[in-house]
Every structure is written in structure tokens, then in C-alpha cells.
Short mmCIF file of C-alpha atoms and ligand atoms in Angstrom, two decimals:
data_model
loop_
_atom_site.label_atom_id
_atom_site.label_comp_id
_atom_site.label_asym_id
_atom_site.label_seq_id
_atom_site.Cartn_x
_atom_site.Cartn_y
_atom_site.Cartn_z
CA MET H 58 -0.08 0.05 0.08
CA THR H 59 1.38 3.39 -0.95
CA ALA H 60 1.45 6.30 1.58
CA PRO H 61 -1.38 9.08 1.03
CA ALA H 62 0.42 12.04 -0.86
CA ALA H 63 1.30 14.97 1.23
CA ASP H 64 -1.27 17.89 1.44
CA THR H 65 1.26 20.41 0.33
CA LEU H 66 1.13 22.81 -2.73
CA THR H 67 4.36 21.31 -3.90
CA ALA H 68 2.59 17.87 -4.11
CA ALA H 69 -0.49 19.48 -5.68
CA LEU H 70 1.95 21.36 -8.14
CA ALA H 71 3.85 18.18 -8.85
CA ARG H 72 0.64 16.27 -9.47
CA ARG H 73 -0.58 18.85 -12.05
CA ILE H 74 2.68 18.99 -13.97
CA ALA H 75 2.42 15.40 -14.17
CA VAL H 76 -0.79 15.68 -16.13
CA GLU H 77 -0.27 19.10 -17.93
CA GLY H 78 3.57 19.05 -18.32
CA PRO H 79 5.80 22.03 -16.90
CA ILE H 80 3.79 25.17 -16.15
CA THR H 81 4.55 28.86 -16.52
CA VAL H 82 6.34 31.11 -13.83
CA ALA H 83 3.04 32.88 -13.99
CA ALA H 84 0.98 29.95 -13.43
CA TYR H 85 3.27 28.85 -10.47
CA MET H 86 3.09 32.11 -8.79
CA ALA H 87 -0.58 32.43 -9.13
CA GLU H 88 -1.11 29.05 -7.49
CA ALA H 89 1.45 29.76 -4.90
CA LEU H 90 -0.10 33.08 -3.89
CA GLY H 91 -3.88 32.42 -4.69
CA HIS H 92 -4.54 28.56 -4.41
CA PRO H 93 -7.96 28.56 -2.74
CA ARG H 94 -7.05 26.52 0.00
CA LEU H 95 -3.13 26.31 0.21
CA GLY H 96 -2.05 29.75 -1.43
CA TYR H 97 -0.04 32.53 0.51
CA TYR H 98 -2.47 35.00 0.80
CA MET H 99 -5.51 32.78 1.13
CA LYS H 100 -4.68 30.99 4.27
CA GLN H 101 -2.97 33.89 6.39
CA ASP H 102 -2.22 37.51 7.41
CA PRO H 103 1.36 37.55 6.52
CA LEU H 104 2.21 41.39 7.25
CA GLY H 105 3.81 42.98 10.16
CA ALA H 106 6.95 42.16 12.47
CA GLY H 107 5.43 38.70 13.29
CA GLY H 108 4.95 37.93 9.86
CA ASP H 109 7.04 37.63 6.86
CA PHE H 110 7.14 41.40 5.48
CA THR H 111 6.05 45.02 6.44
CA THR H 112 4.48 47.52 4.26
CA ALA H 113 4.63 51.40 4.12
CA PRO H 114 1.13 51.94 5.69
CA GLU H 115 2.32 49.38 8.74
CA ILE H 116 5.25 51.63 9.11
CA SER H 117 3.64 54.92 9.72
CA GLN H 118 0.19 56.26 9.88
CA ALA H 119 1.32 59.23 7.97
CA PHE H 120 1.48 57.10 4.72
CA GLY H 121 -2.23 56.51 4.68
CA GLU H 122 -3.05 59.95 6.13
CA LEU H 123 -1.24 61.67 3.34
CA ILE H 124 -2.94 59.47 0.63
CA GLY H 125 -6.29 60.24 2.29
CA LEU H 126 -5.59 63.95 1.75
CA TRP H 127 -4.24 63.21 -1.64
CA CYS H 128 -7.64 61.78 -2.56
CA ALA H 129 -9.43 64.67 -0.86
CA ASP H 130 -7.43 67.19 -2.82
CA THR H 131 -7.93 65.10 -5.96
CA TRP H 132 -11.59 64.94 -5.49
CA GLN H 133 -11.83 68.70 -5.57
CA ARG H 134 -9.80 68.88 -8.80
CA LEU H 135 -12.38 66.44 -10.16
CA GLY H 136 -15.28 68.98 -9.50
CA ALA H 137 -16.25 67.55 -6.06
CA PRO H 138 -19.03 65.10 -7.37
CA PRO H 139 -21.39 64.31 -4.59
CA LEU H 140 -20.55 60.59 -4.85
CA VAL H 141 -17.09 59.08 -5.53
CA ARG H 142 -15.70 55.52 -5.14
CA LEU H 143 -12.79 55.07 -2.86
CA VAL H 144 -11.30 51.84 -4.06
CA GLU H 145 -8.25 50.00 -2.78
CA LEU H 146 -6.71 47.09 -4.54
CA GLY H 147 -5.11 44.69 -2.34
CA PRO H 148 -5.65 46.34 1.03
CA GLY H 149 -3.71 44.16 3.23
CA ARG H 150 -4.78 44.82 6.87
CA GLY H 151 -7.06 47.83 6.13
CA THR H 152 -4.49 49.99 7.67
CA LEU H 153 -3.95 52.57 4.76
CA MET H 154 -7.76 52.88 4.36
CA ALA H 155 -8.40 53.66 8.01
CA ASP H 156 -5.63 56.10 8.15
CA ALA H 157 -6.93 57.84 4.81
CA VAL H 158 -10.40 57.97 5.76
CA ARG H 159 -9.53 59.44 9.34
CA ALA H 160 -7.38 62.32 7.67
CA ALA H 161 -10.04 62.82 4.91
CA SER H 162 -12.47 63.81 7.25
CA VAL H 163 -10.87 66.93 7.79
CA LEU H 164 -13.07 67.73 4.66
CA PRO H 165 -16.60 66.60 5.90
CA VAL H 166 -18.20 67.07 2.54
CA PHE H 167 -15.42 64.73 1.10
CA ARG H 168 -16.04 62.12 3.57
CA GLN H 169 -20.04 62.44 3.00
CA ALA H 170 -19.33 61.70 -0.69
CA ILE H 171 -16.88 58.67 -0.50
CA ARG H 172 -18.35 54.93 -0.73
CA ILE H 173 -15.75 52.48 0.29
CA HIS H 174 -14.75 49.43 -1.91
CA LEU H 175 -12.12 46.88 -1.30
CA VAL H 176 -10.81 44.74 -3.83
CA GLU H 177 -9.26 41.53 -2.08
CA THR H 178 -9.23 37.87 -2.86
CA SER H 179 -7.95 36.49 0.42
CA PRO H 180 -10.36 35.51 3.16
CA ALA H 181 -8.18 35.70 5.81
CA LEU H 182 -6.98 39.43 5.22
CA ARG H 183 -10.89 40.28 4.40
CA ALA H 184 -11.40 39.15 8.03
CA ARG H 185 -8.58 41.50 9.26
CA GLN H 186 -9.87 44.45 7.24
CA ARG H 187 -13.38 43.64 8.67
CA ALA H 188 -11.93 44.22 12.10
CA THR H 189 -9.67 47.19 11.26
CA LEU H 190 -12.62 49.06 9.43
CA ALA H 191 -15.53 47.93 12.01
CA ASP H 192 -16.69 51.68 12.06
CA LEU H 193 -16.93 52.27 8.30
CA ASP H 194 -19.35 51.15 5.63
CA VAL H 195 -17.34 49.03 3.36
CA THR H 196 -18.12 46.66 0.45
CA TRP H 197 -15.72 43.99 -0.68
CA HIS H 198 -15.20 42.72 -4.38
CA ASP H 199 -13.28 39.93 -5.80
CA SER H 200 -12.33 42.04 -8.62
CA LEU H 201 -12.17 45.33 -9.95
CA ASP H 202 -14.95 44.72 -12.65
CA GLU H 203 -17.17 44.35 -9.72
CA VAL H 204 -16.93 47.86 -8.45
CA PRO H 205 -20.11 49.73 -9.39
CA ASP H 206 -19.99 52.76 -11.80
CA GLY H 207 -18.97 56.16 -11.03
CA PRO H 208 -16.11 58.53 -10.59
CA ALA H 209 -13.37 56.70 -8.47
CA LEU H 210 -10.27 57.42 -6.48
CA MET H 211 -8.09 54.28 -6.53
CA VAL H 212 -5.10 53.24 -4.41
CA ALA H 213 -2.96 50.16 -4.93
CA ASN H 214 0.08 50.05 -2.69
CA GLU H 215 2.24 46.63 -3.13
CA PHE H 216 -0.68 45.26 -5.06
CA PHE H 217 0.88 44.94 -8.67
CA ASP H 218 4.10 43.22 -7.18
CA ALA H 219 1.99 40.27 -6.06
CA LEU H 220 0.37 39.67 -9.59
CA PRO H 221 1.97 36.82 -11.72
CA VAL H 222 4.86 37.33 -14.37
CA ARG H 223 5.96 35.20 -17.00
CA GLN H 224 9.91 35.14 -17.61
CA ILE H 225 11.66 34.31 -20.86
CA GLN H 226 15.53 33.78 -21.06
CA ARG H 227 17.87 34.52 -23.54
CA THR H 228 19.93 31.44 -24.33
CA PRO H 229 22.90 31.15 -27.12
CA HIS H 230 20.04 29.76 -29.36
CA GLY H 231 17.17 32.34 -28.98
CA TRP H 232 14.82 33.46 -26.16
CA PHE H 233 12.89 30.49 -24.42
CA GLU H 234 10.52 30.83 -21.66
CA ARG H 235 11.36 29.55 -18.20
CA LEU H 236 8.66 26.90 -16.95
CA VAL H 237 8.46 25.05 -13.38
CA ASP H 238 8.90 21.30 -13.57
CA ARG H 239 8.78 18.49 -11.13
CA GLU H 240 12.12 16.94 -10.44
CA GLU H 241 12.39 13.14 -10.80
CA THR H 242 12.47 11.71 -7.14
CA PRO H 243 12.47 8.04 -6.13
CA ASP H 244 8.95 6.67 -5.31
CA GLY H 245 7.49 7.96 -2.13
CA ALA H 246 10.01 10.58 -1.73
CA GLU H 247 8.88 14.04 -1.17
CA PRO H 248 8.19 15.78 -4.64
CA ARG H 249 10.34 18.92 -5.72
CA LEU H 250 10.12 21.59 -8.07
CA ARG H 251 12.95 23.02 -10.57
CA PHE H 252 13.12 25.50 -13.36
CA VAL H 253 13.49 24.25 -16.89
CA LEU H 254 13.23 26.06 -20.26
CA GLU H 255 10.52 25.24 -22.82
CA ALA H 256 11.55 22.98 -25.39
CA PHE H 257 10.73 25.15 -28.50
CA GLY H 258 11.08 28.99 -28.36
CA SER H 259 8.01 29.98 -29.45
CA ALA H 260 5.43 30.84 -26.64
CA GLY H 261 7.80 33.32 -24.70
CA ALA H 262 9.90 34.80 -27.57
CA SER H 263 7.00 36.82 -28.93
CA LEU H 264 6.67 38.40 -25.50
CA VAL H 265 10.23 40.06 -25.56
CA PRO H 266 10.02 43.71 -26.32
CA PRO H 267 11.96 44.74 -29.58
CA ALA H 268 14.36 46.86 -27.59
CA LEU H 269 15.65 43.98 -25.62
CA ARG H 270 15.55 41.22 -28.45
CA ASP H 271 19.48 41.45 -28.57
CA ALA H 272 20.42 41.05 -24.85
CA PRO H 273 23.23 38.81 -24.02
CA PRO H 274 22.67 35.23 -23.26
CA GLY H 275 21.69 34.65 -19.67
CA SER H 276 19.30 37.76 -19.55
CA VAL H 277 15.66 37.28 -18.16
CA VAL H 278 12.90 39.50 -19.31
CA GLU H 279 9.63 39.65 -17.47
CA VAL H 280 6.27 40.44 -18.46
CA SER H 281 2.95 40.52 -16.31
CA PRO H 282 0.06 40.13 -18.46
CA ALA H 283 -2.29 40.13 -15.70
CA SER H 284 -1.03 43.63 -14.36
CA LEU H 285 -1.05 45.23 -17.80
CA ALA H 286 -4.73 43.77 -18.07
CA ILE H 287 -5.75 45.47 -14.79
CA ALA H 288 -3.88 48.75 -15.74
CA ARG H 289 -5.77 48.78 -19.01
CA THR H 290 -9.07 48.23 -17.12
CA LEU H 291 -8.30 50.99 -14.83
CA GLY H 292 -7.16 53.44 -17.67
CA ALA H 293 -10.83 52.50 -19.35
CA ARG H 294 -12.74 53.18 -16.47
CA LEU H 295 -10.88 56.43 -15.56
CA ALA H 296 -11.56 57.74 -19.19
CA ALA H 297 -15.27 56.77 -19.03
CA GLN H 298 -16.33 57.74 -15.66
CA GLY H 299 -13.59 60.08 -14.28
CA GLY H 300 -11.36 59.77 -11.32
CA ALA H 301 -7.75 59.07 -10.55
CA ALA H 302 -5.50 55.94 -9.51
CA LEU H 303 -2.42 56.00 -7.24
CA VAL H 304 -0.30 53.16 -8.02
CA ILE H 305 2.83 52.69 -5.28
CA ASP H 306 5.03 49.87 -5.71
CA TYR H 307 8.92 48.92 -6.13
CA GLY H 308 10.01 48.59 -9.59
CA TYR H 309 11.64 49.99 -12.69
CA ALA H 310 11.23 52.03 -15.77
CA GLY H 311 11.41 49.59 -18.45
CA PRO H 312 12.04 47.94 -20.80
CA ALA H 313 14.90 46.00 -18.87
CA VAL H 314 16.09 42.84 -18.41
CA GLY H 315 16.51 41.39 -14.77
CA ASP H 316 15.28 38.33 -12.91
CA THR H 317 13.32 40.00 -10.01
CA LEU H 318 11.24 37.06 -8.80
CA GLN H 319 11.80 36.46 -5.25
CA ALA H 320 10.35 34.85 -2.12
CA VAL H 321 10.18 36.22 1.23
CA ARG H 322 9.61 34.51 4.61
CA ARG H 323 10.14 35.64 8.10
CA HIS H 324 11.89 38.88 6.67
CA ALA H 325 14.42 36.89 4.93
CA TYR H 326 14.85 35.97 1.21
CA ALA H 327 13.91 32.18 0.64
CA PRO H 328 14.41 29.98 -2.61
CA VAL H 329 11.46 30.69 -4.96
CA LEU H 330 10.57 26.94 -5.58
CA GLU H 331 11.13 25.97 -2.03
CA SER H 332 8.06 26.51 -0.25
CA PRO H 333 5.03 27.69 -2.26
CA GLY H 334 2.29 28.95 -0.10
CA ASP H 335 4.53 29.50 2.78
CA ALA H 336 6.52 32.41 1.49
CA ASP H 337 5.58 35.79 -0.31
CA LEU H 338 6.46 35.80 -3.84
CA THR H 339 6.80 39.10 -5.82
CA ALA H 340 8.25 40.58 -8.83
CA HIS H 341 9.45 44.11 -9.34
CA VAL H 342 6.79 46.33 -11.28
CA ASP H 343 7.56 47.56 -14.97
CA PHE H 344 6.17 51.12 -14.63
CA THR H 345 6.72 51.75 -18.39
CA ALA H 346 4.49 48.83 -19.39
CA LEU H 347 1.99 49.62 -16.58
CA ALA H 348 1.89 53.37 -17.94
CA ALA H 349 1.34 52.30 -21.58
CA ALA H 350 -1.40 49.71 -20.77
CA ALA H 351 -3.30 52.49 -18.80
CA ARG H 352 -2.79 55.07 -21.80
CA GLU H 353 -4.05 52.39 -24.05
CA GLY H 354 -7.21 52.24 -21.90
CA GLY H 355 -7.49 55.90 -22.38
CA ALA H 356 -6.09 57.46 -19.07
CA ASP H 357 -3.47 60.25 -18.78
CA VAL H 358 -0.29 59.01 -16.77
CA PHE H 359 1.83 61.15 -14.56
CA GLY H 360 5.05 59.91 -13.05
CA PRO H 361 6.60 57.58 -11.75
CA VAL H 362 7.65 59.81 -8.98
CA PRO H 363 10.07 58.27 -6.45
CA GLN H 364 8.18 57.50 -3.23
CA GLY H 365 10.53 59.66 -1.10
CA ILE H 366 9.76 62.75 -3.31
CA LEU H 367 5.99 62.06 -3.32
CA LEU H 368 5.72 61.98 0.32
CA THR H 369 8.01 64.91 0.71
CA ARG H 370 6.14 67.05 -1.46
CA LEU H 371 2.57 66.01 0.17
CA GLY H 372 3.99 67.01 3.57
CA ILE H 373 5.27 64.01 5.63
CA VAL H 374 8.11 65.72 7.22
CA GLN H 375 5.71 68.31 8.50
CA ARG H 376 3.19 65.65 9.60
CA THR H 377 6.14 63.78 11.33
CA ASP H 378 6.80 66.92 13.24
CA VAL H 379 3.16 67.28 14.39
CA LEU H 380 3.11 63.74 15.34
CA ARG H 381 6.37 64.12 17.30
CA ARG H 382 4.96 67.10 19.54
CA GLY H 383 3.03 64.85 21.77
CA ALA H 384 5.25 61.92 21.77
CA THR H 385 7.50 60.29 24.51
CA ARG H 386 11.36 60.31 23.51
CA THR H 387 11.08 56.59 22.56
CA GLN H 388 8.04 57.33 20.46
CA ALA H 389 9.89 60.38 18.61
CA THR H 390 12.66 58.03 17.68
CA ALA H 391 10.23 55.35 16.12
CA LEU H 392 8.77 58.28 14.24
CA ASP H 393 12.22 59.33 13.10
CA THR H 394 13.01 55.90 11.98
CA ALA H 395 9.59 55.44 10.18
CA LEU H 396 10.12 58.50 8.22
CA GLU H 397 13.64 57.67 7.11
CA ARG H 398 12.48 54.29 6.29
CA LEU H 399 9.82 55.67 4.00
CA ILE H 400 11.57 58.57 2.22
CA GLY H 401 15.41 57.57 2.66
CA ALA H 402 17.14 56.97 -0.52
CA ASN H 403 18.70 53.91 0.49
CA GLN H 404 15.39 52.55 2.13
CA MET H 405 12.10 52.54 0.29
CA GLY H 406 12.53 56.34 -0.94
CA THR H 407 13.84 55.51 -4.27
CA LEU H 408 13.04 51.86 -5.16
CA PHE H 409 9.47 52.50 -4.52
CA LYS H 410 7.83 54.75 -7.04
CA ALA H 411 4.35 56.16 -7.51
CA LEU H 412 2.29 56.51 -10.67
CA CYS H 413 -0.72 58.30 -11.25
CA LEU H 414 -3.36 57.29 -13.74
CA ALA H 415 -6.00 59.98 -14.40
CA ALA H 416 -9.16 61.04 -16.46
CA PRO H 417 -8.08 62.68 -19.54
CA GLY H 418 -7.75 66.47 -18.84
CA LEU H 419 -7.67 66.23 -15.07
CA GLY H 420 -3.99 67.70 -14.99
CA ALA H 421 -0.99 66.59 -12.92
CA PRO H 422 -2.37 65.74 -9.25
CA ALA H 423 -0.62 66.98 -6.12
CA GLY H 424 2.70 65.59 -5.97
CA PHE H 425 3.05 64.72 -9.70
CA GLU H 426 3.71 68.55 -10.80
CA GLY H 427 6.93 68.91 -12.79
C1 SAM P 704 1.62 42.93 -0.30
S1 SAM P 704 0.08 42.95 0.32
C2 SAM P 704 -0.05 44.56 0.36
C3 SAM P 704 -1.13 45.07 1.07
C4 SAM P 704 -1.68 46.55 1.50
N1 SAM P 704 -1.83 47.29 0.40
C5 SAM P 704 -0.13 47.32 2.21
O1 SAM P 704 0.28 48.12 1.62
O2 SAM P 704 -0.16 46.76 3.52
C6 SAM P 704 -0.81 42.42 -1.27
C7 SAM P 704 -2.35 42.50 -0.88
O3 SAM P 704 -3.03 42.16 -2.35
C8 SAM P 704 -4.07 41.21 -2.42
N2 SAM P 704 -3.90 40.40 -3.28
C9 SAM P 704 -2.86 39.59 -4.13
N3 SAM P 704 -3.38 39.28 -5.26
C10 SAM P 704 -4.51 39.74 -5.51
C11 SAM P 704 -5.57 39.71 -6.53
N4 SAM P 704 -5.31 39.10 -7.65
N5 SAM P 704 -6.76 40.47 -6.35
C12 SAM P 704 -7.13 41.23 -5.25
N6 SAM P 704 -6.10 41.21 -4.31
C13 SAM P 704 -5.05 40.57 -4.44
C14 SAM P 704 -3.45 40.28 -1.19
O4 SAM P 704 -4.45 39.57 -0.44
C15 SAM P 704 -3.04 41.52 -0.21
O5 SAM P 704 -4.08 42.22 0.68
#
């Protein structure tokens, strides 16, 4: 009698590969993060000091507050519509939204106009958001397409880096897509996964941008069809119904080569294929490709602007000074550390960037001028 197969995502993926053959890196990433039962985001809240990683809203309340004020200001630039959808994609613990709404309440007419919509696929994080935002009227959605019509202010912080990427690798014989295969292991041994290249370079090669076709052997190009589809949808929605979207993430101005796929567990890097479902998987965002997709949808695009510059222009230094006034010495030190983490050039200030997608004709919103 053979032992029952282990109920791990590695085992499930190995079974799938045995039937279908090797899968794309994007398919692997989608399963590792979003498998309904064993996917990383589906089964747990991974944020914070006790989790695997920390994000800007969890570092300082000033981050969400300034975004709330940015939304209030952008709403006025939109002509102060009596109803506006305040939409967050991938809201984590709900911290950014809580801080944003509290800060936006300084403009009561804006506070009355907003309807809060969260696009979140993780049941574990939805439960966390429900607790954080218990005092607010919130509607949850599985995808952006479900958010009702109307002008919208949308925020996506560290959302696009969680969306699957395909990887295509240059070899001396041309471009080939990277795939995930199962390793041959003795009967009864734990299954293991490994990277391989597609047998015939046809599927992936067509995804390589013309500017990168002559990159040297060993180069890797990443493309995120899921991100581009959402950016196009955002652009089309903003063009048709008005509003603006603020996208903040770590990334680069493409086209560029580079293998940026990484796994993080307990605040440290882990091998990408070692523990699907138990480590966060991300890839850097190609802001140029995102901007082009949003423009294709019909939106105007501003930025990207480094996070440090955007937050400084929006007044994070002054806001931190105000918070410091009532603080103990220990709290003041923590506030200074948080400020440096968010805007410091060697920390999140430069690697993280902000892109604004806007309804045509709105003009550059606060922080994106110049
Ligand atoms: C890295 S966390 C960022 C959380 C939050 N924005 C923050 O800054 O703390 C990614 C978030 O996106 C959500 N997410 C990942 N893939 C998603 C998808 N395809 N649709 C909607 N939400 C998704 C995750 O559940 C999580 O809330």
C-alpha cells in the first residue's frame, strides 16, 4: 500500500505538472499566492513584525493619512462629485484605508461623498480588514470589474508586485520561456520542483520587447499579463467615468532585463521554488509597461515619481513633526526611524515609486507636478 500524498502545495503542483507538463512561472506564482486553500494569501495574514514582511502603511500612520488627503485634494480637482468611489486594490490589513478615511474627514463634504470599496481575494485578509474598518461602511469585491460605476479614487500599494509574471530567458539559441517542472525523485520521496526552459522557443519569444531582443545570453525578461490587463481596465474606467488612481510599488522604468522574482519568509529571502504557499512571492513592477497599458485604456499618466519625493511633496516631514509634538522620547525616535524608512534614498524612498493614472484632462495631481 502506498502512503497518501502529502497535502502540500508542492505535492499539488507536482501532480498538476505530471498531467499537464511544466507550467509557466506565472501559473506557479498564481497558485503559490492564490490557491484557494493552500495559497500564501488565502490562508493567512502575512504582514507585520510577526509575519513575513512589512509595508509602508504598517510603518507609519502618516503614509495612509497623506494618501487620504491626496484623495480629498484630487476629488476637489475632479469638481467635487457628490458621490465618489474610494477603491483600494489589495488592502492588506486595512490600515491604509483606516488612516486615509480618518485624515480625509478634515473635509466633511468629501467624507460624505465617499463610498468605500475593497478589492481583495484573501479571506484571511478580508477578516482582518473587517476588524480594522469595523466603524466604516465597506463593500468587498473579488475583482475591479465588480466595483459599481461612478467616478473613483483608487489606491494600489504593493498590489501589482503580487501579480504573476512570465519569465523569458535568452540563450545562445534564442529566447525561451522559463517553466516550472517537477524533479524526478524516487517513489515515495517528497516531490521537488525545478526551473526548466520550454523545449521550443515560440510561446515566450513573442513577449520580448523589440528593444531587448539582442540582450546577451543569460538575460531574463519579465512580463506580467495580469498587471497589464488591470492597468488597461483602470485606464478605460477612468477615461469613461472620471477619477484617478495612485499606484505605489517597487519597480523600474522598463524595458529592462532582470530576474526580480523573489520569495520572502520571516523577513528574509528564501528559494523561490522551496515552499510555495509558505513564502511571499513578488516581482518588481515595470512602470513603463503599466503606464503604456493605462494609456491604451484611455487614461492620462503622471510619474513615476520616487516615493520619497512624493511623500515629501505631500508633507510627510511636517506631519511627522506634528506627531512628534505629543510623543515620548522613544515614540519620537520611532517616528524618525519610520520617516527615514519611507523616504530615505537607501531605504524605500527611491526603489518604491508612485504612478498616477487620471481621467483625460484632469492635469497633474498633487505631488506629480513638474
Ligand atoms: C503585499 S500585500 C499589500 C497590502 C497593503 N496594500 C499594504 O500596503 O499593506 C498584497 C495585497 O494584495 C492582495 N492580493 C493579491 N493578489 C490579489 C488579486 N489578484 N486580487 C486582489 N487582491 C490581491 C493580497 O491579499 C494583499 O491584501
